[in-house]
Amino acid sequence: MTKIRTRYAPSPTGRMHVGNLRSALYEFLIAKHDGGEFILRIEDTDQERFVEGAVDIIYRTLEKTGLVHDEGPDRDGGVGPYVQSERMKTGIYMKYAKELIDKGEAYYCFCDKERLAGLKTEVVEGKEITVYDKHCLSLSREEVEANLAAGKPFVIRQNIPNEGTTTFRDELYGDITVENAELDDMILIKSDGYPTYNFANVVDDHTMNITHVVRGNEYLSSSPKYQRLYDAFGWQSPVYIHLPLITDENHKKLSKRSGHSSFEDLLEQGFVTEAVVNYIALLGWSPEDNREIFSLEELIREFDYHRISKSPAVFDIQKLRWMNGEYIKAMDFDTFYEMAEPYLKQTLKKSFDLKKIANMVKTRIEVFPDIASHVDFFEELPEYDVEMYTHKKMKTSAESSLKVLKDLLPVLEAQEDYSNDGLYQTLVKYVEEQGVKNGYVMWPIRTALSGKQMTPAGATEIMEVLGKEESLIRIRKGIELLEHAG
Ligand code: GLU
């Protein structure tokens, strides 16, 4: 059996879209699941769309996500160059285009802009394309030679007959047959000498011995034309897997407007790389059971491309947030702290034991920016409503709270040991003396300390972090507030 070879073939046009990362991930998983090879090829033949720095983003993303390529521009495997603009300089595309011309499967076209502008157009997937009328197919060999000798600009087009049908196979969609009359004579070599994606992908996938191609299903409609190229050369086409569209919650194509369409966006929003990779794996693929949490190694083991679905995958940011929270919970503390520290420092300027605070929030956040709303009360006691002291379940009222705070103020003033344990013992002693439930005492204290219904830790832990001075200030404030209200 031949070794599986897949490729990730990004165009360096900017940030790494979630859809691109999914293609890369699936290509990687298909190869690695079978001990095959994963190749990186940079598709930069569309010079107008080239964005400076985009190639670096590709490398960085692959490295960060652990999708290590076996071959690529920086790792020669003998079928390079791995950058299309460099491949072009070797003359490879022109060589194969001429082979097609000799076979009658392609032809030179010298039509200028004005002539093309007068031709019929068709809208294909939202884009207006010119339906070429095969005008130049009828040029004689001599006319072509004369035009070339005179240096007339040209493109090379694929020659697709108006009769008959073409069939190709996709792993998910099965055999697809189209009428040739519906296929346009697409350009293979542009007037600047660069190949189009349409041509380069075929030549490159074949000459790089690619066995499986994974890409977005926007390429599905062009695939019959690629199939004709494979057939014309007498090459075997790779296994095709066209992935379903990724949509936003409104079932529209996931776009920049969503604010989370690229890998970089997600990292900036405080998502963890491993969670993003895990989530993206499930955008169109599912395992046999309902399991959702997978490390990359586990994905390699479990990934079976036959289980990829054809239906559009909805990018559900809430689901990703949940998953991210699971990854944060499972992190070892040091790794967590390293990632949490900048967020803690952004909110907490006063000197606090940040490690203690980090420990409080670790199991409570879904993404790192959530930290701010959990810990902001440490920095400054927010204004709060006296109503907050009244809690049905804890059986507290403004009156009972005032009594608790007043009773405990001198005790806490006298207390030296402001450790969580020390404080807890003191409060529990009071609870026992009063013959009440814990919450009856802890609720008003915690309210006075935080001004919040929900805090990432209990009263005594908060007091430990705030320290004696600040804790007492806040309890006195609470008393004042309650006295005023009463
Ligand atoms: N360069 C193409 C893109 O970025 C790759 C498509 C493919 O994988 O064949 O969309």
Tab-separated table of N, CA and C in Angstrom, residues 55 82 92 142 156 162 171 193 241 260 267 298 345 348 361 385 402 411 434:
chain	number	residue	atom	x	y	z
A	55	VAL	N	2.825	34.434	5.806
A	55	VAL	CA	3.536	33.143	5.829
A	55	VAL	C	4.001	32.851	7.258
A	82	TYR	N	8.543	24.004	-2.253
A	82	TYR	CA	7.241	23.875	-1.591
A	82	TYR	C	6.463	25.197	-1.588
A	92	ILE	N	7.839	24.294	-14.207
A	92	ILE	CA	7.028	23.076	-14.132
A	92	ILE	C	5.602	23.268	-14.682
A	142	GLU	N	-0.146	28.266	-37.182
A	142	GLU	CA	0.678	29.383	-37.695
A	142	GLU	C	0.284	30.690	-37.010
A	156	ILE	N	-3.300	30.573	-21.056
A	156	ILE	CA	-3.567	29.222	-21.563
A	156	ILE	C	-4.830	28.716	-20.884
A	162	ASN	N	-18.002	20.689	-25.416
A	162	ASN	CA	-19.369	21.087	-25.049
A	162	ASN	C	-20.295	19.892	-24.869
A	171	GLU	N	-15.194	11.618	-1.306
A	171	GLU	CA	-15.440	10.617	-0.268
A	171	GLU	C	-16.771	10.828	0.443
A	193	GLY	N	2.197	34.787	-16.390
A	193	GLY	CA	3.020	33.568	-16.388
A	193	GLY	C	2.760	32.667	-15.197
A	241	ILE	N	-11.844	15.008	-0.233
A	241	ILE	CA	-12.764	15.168	0.887
A	241	ILE	C	-13.095	16.657	0.963
A	260	HIS	N	-14.768	36.152	15.713
A	260	HIS	CA	-13.983	35.004	16.156
A	260	HIS	C	-13.759	34.013	15.027
A	267	LEU	N	-7.275	33.345	20.175
A	267	LEU	CA	-6.226	33.443	21.204
A	267	LEU	C	-6.306	34.787	21.913
A	298	GLU	N	-4.940	11.884	21.053
A	298	GLU	CA	-6.168	11.086	21.023
A	298	GLU	C	-6.906	11.258	19.689
A	345	LYS	N	-3.090	40.928	36.701
A	345	LYS	CA	-2.387	42.202	36.898
A	345	LYS	C	-3.115	43.373	36.271
A	348	LEU	N	-5.846	43.923	39.069
A	348	LEU	CA	-5.380	44.102	40.447
A	348	LEU	C	-4.044	44.832	40.486
A	361	VAL	N	-9.969	31.301	41.124
A	361	VAL	CA	-10.760	31.451	39.893
A	361	VAL	C	-10.569	30.312	38.895
A	385	ASP	N	-26.060	47.239	47.093
A	385	ASP	CA	-27.358	47.532	47.680
A	385	ASP	C	-27.482	46.812	49.018
A	402	LEU	N	-26.593	43.077	60.580
A	402	LEU	CA	-25.991	44.168	61.356
A	402	LEU	C	-25.479	43.633	62.699
A	411	VAL	N	-14.048	41.370	67.556
A	411	VAL	CA	-13.326	40.080	67.531
A	411	VAL	C	-12.265	40.100	66.434
A	434	GLN	N	-23.651	31.133	68.901
A	434	GLN	CA	-24.962	31.684	68.578
A	434	GLN	C	-25.998	30.597	68.277
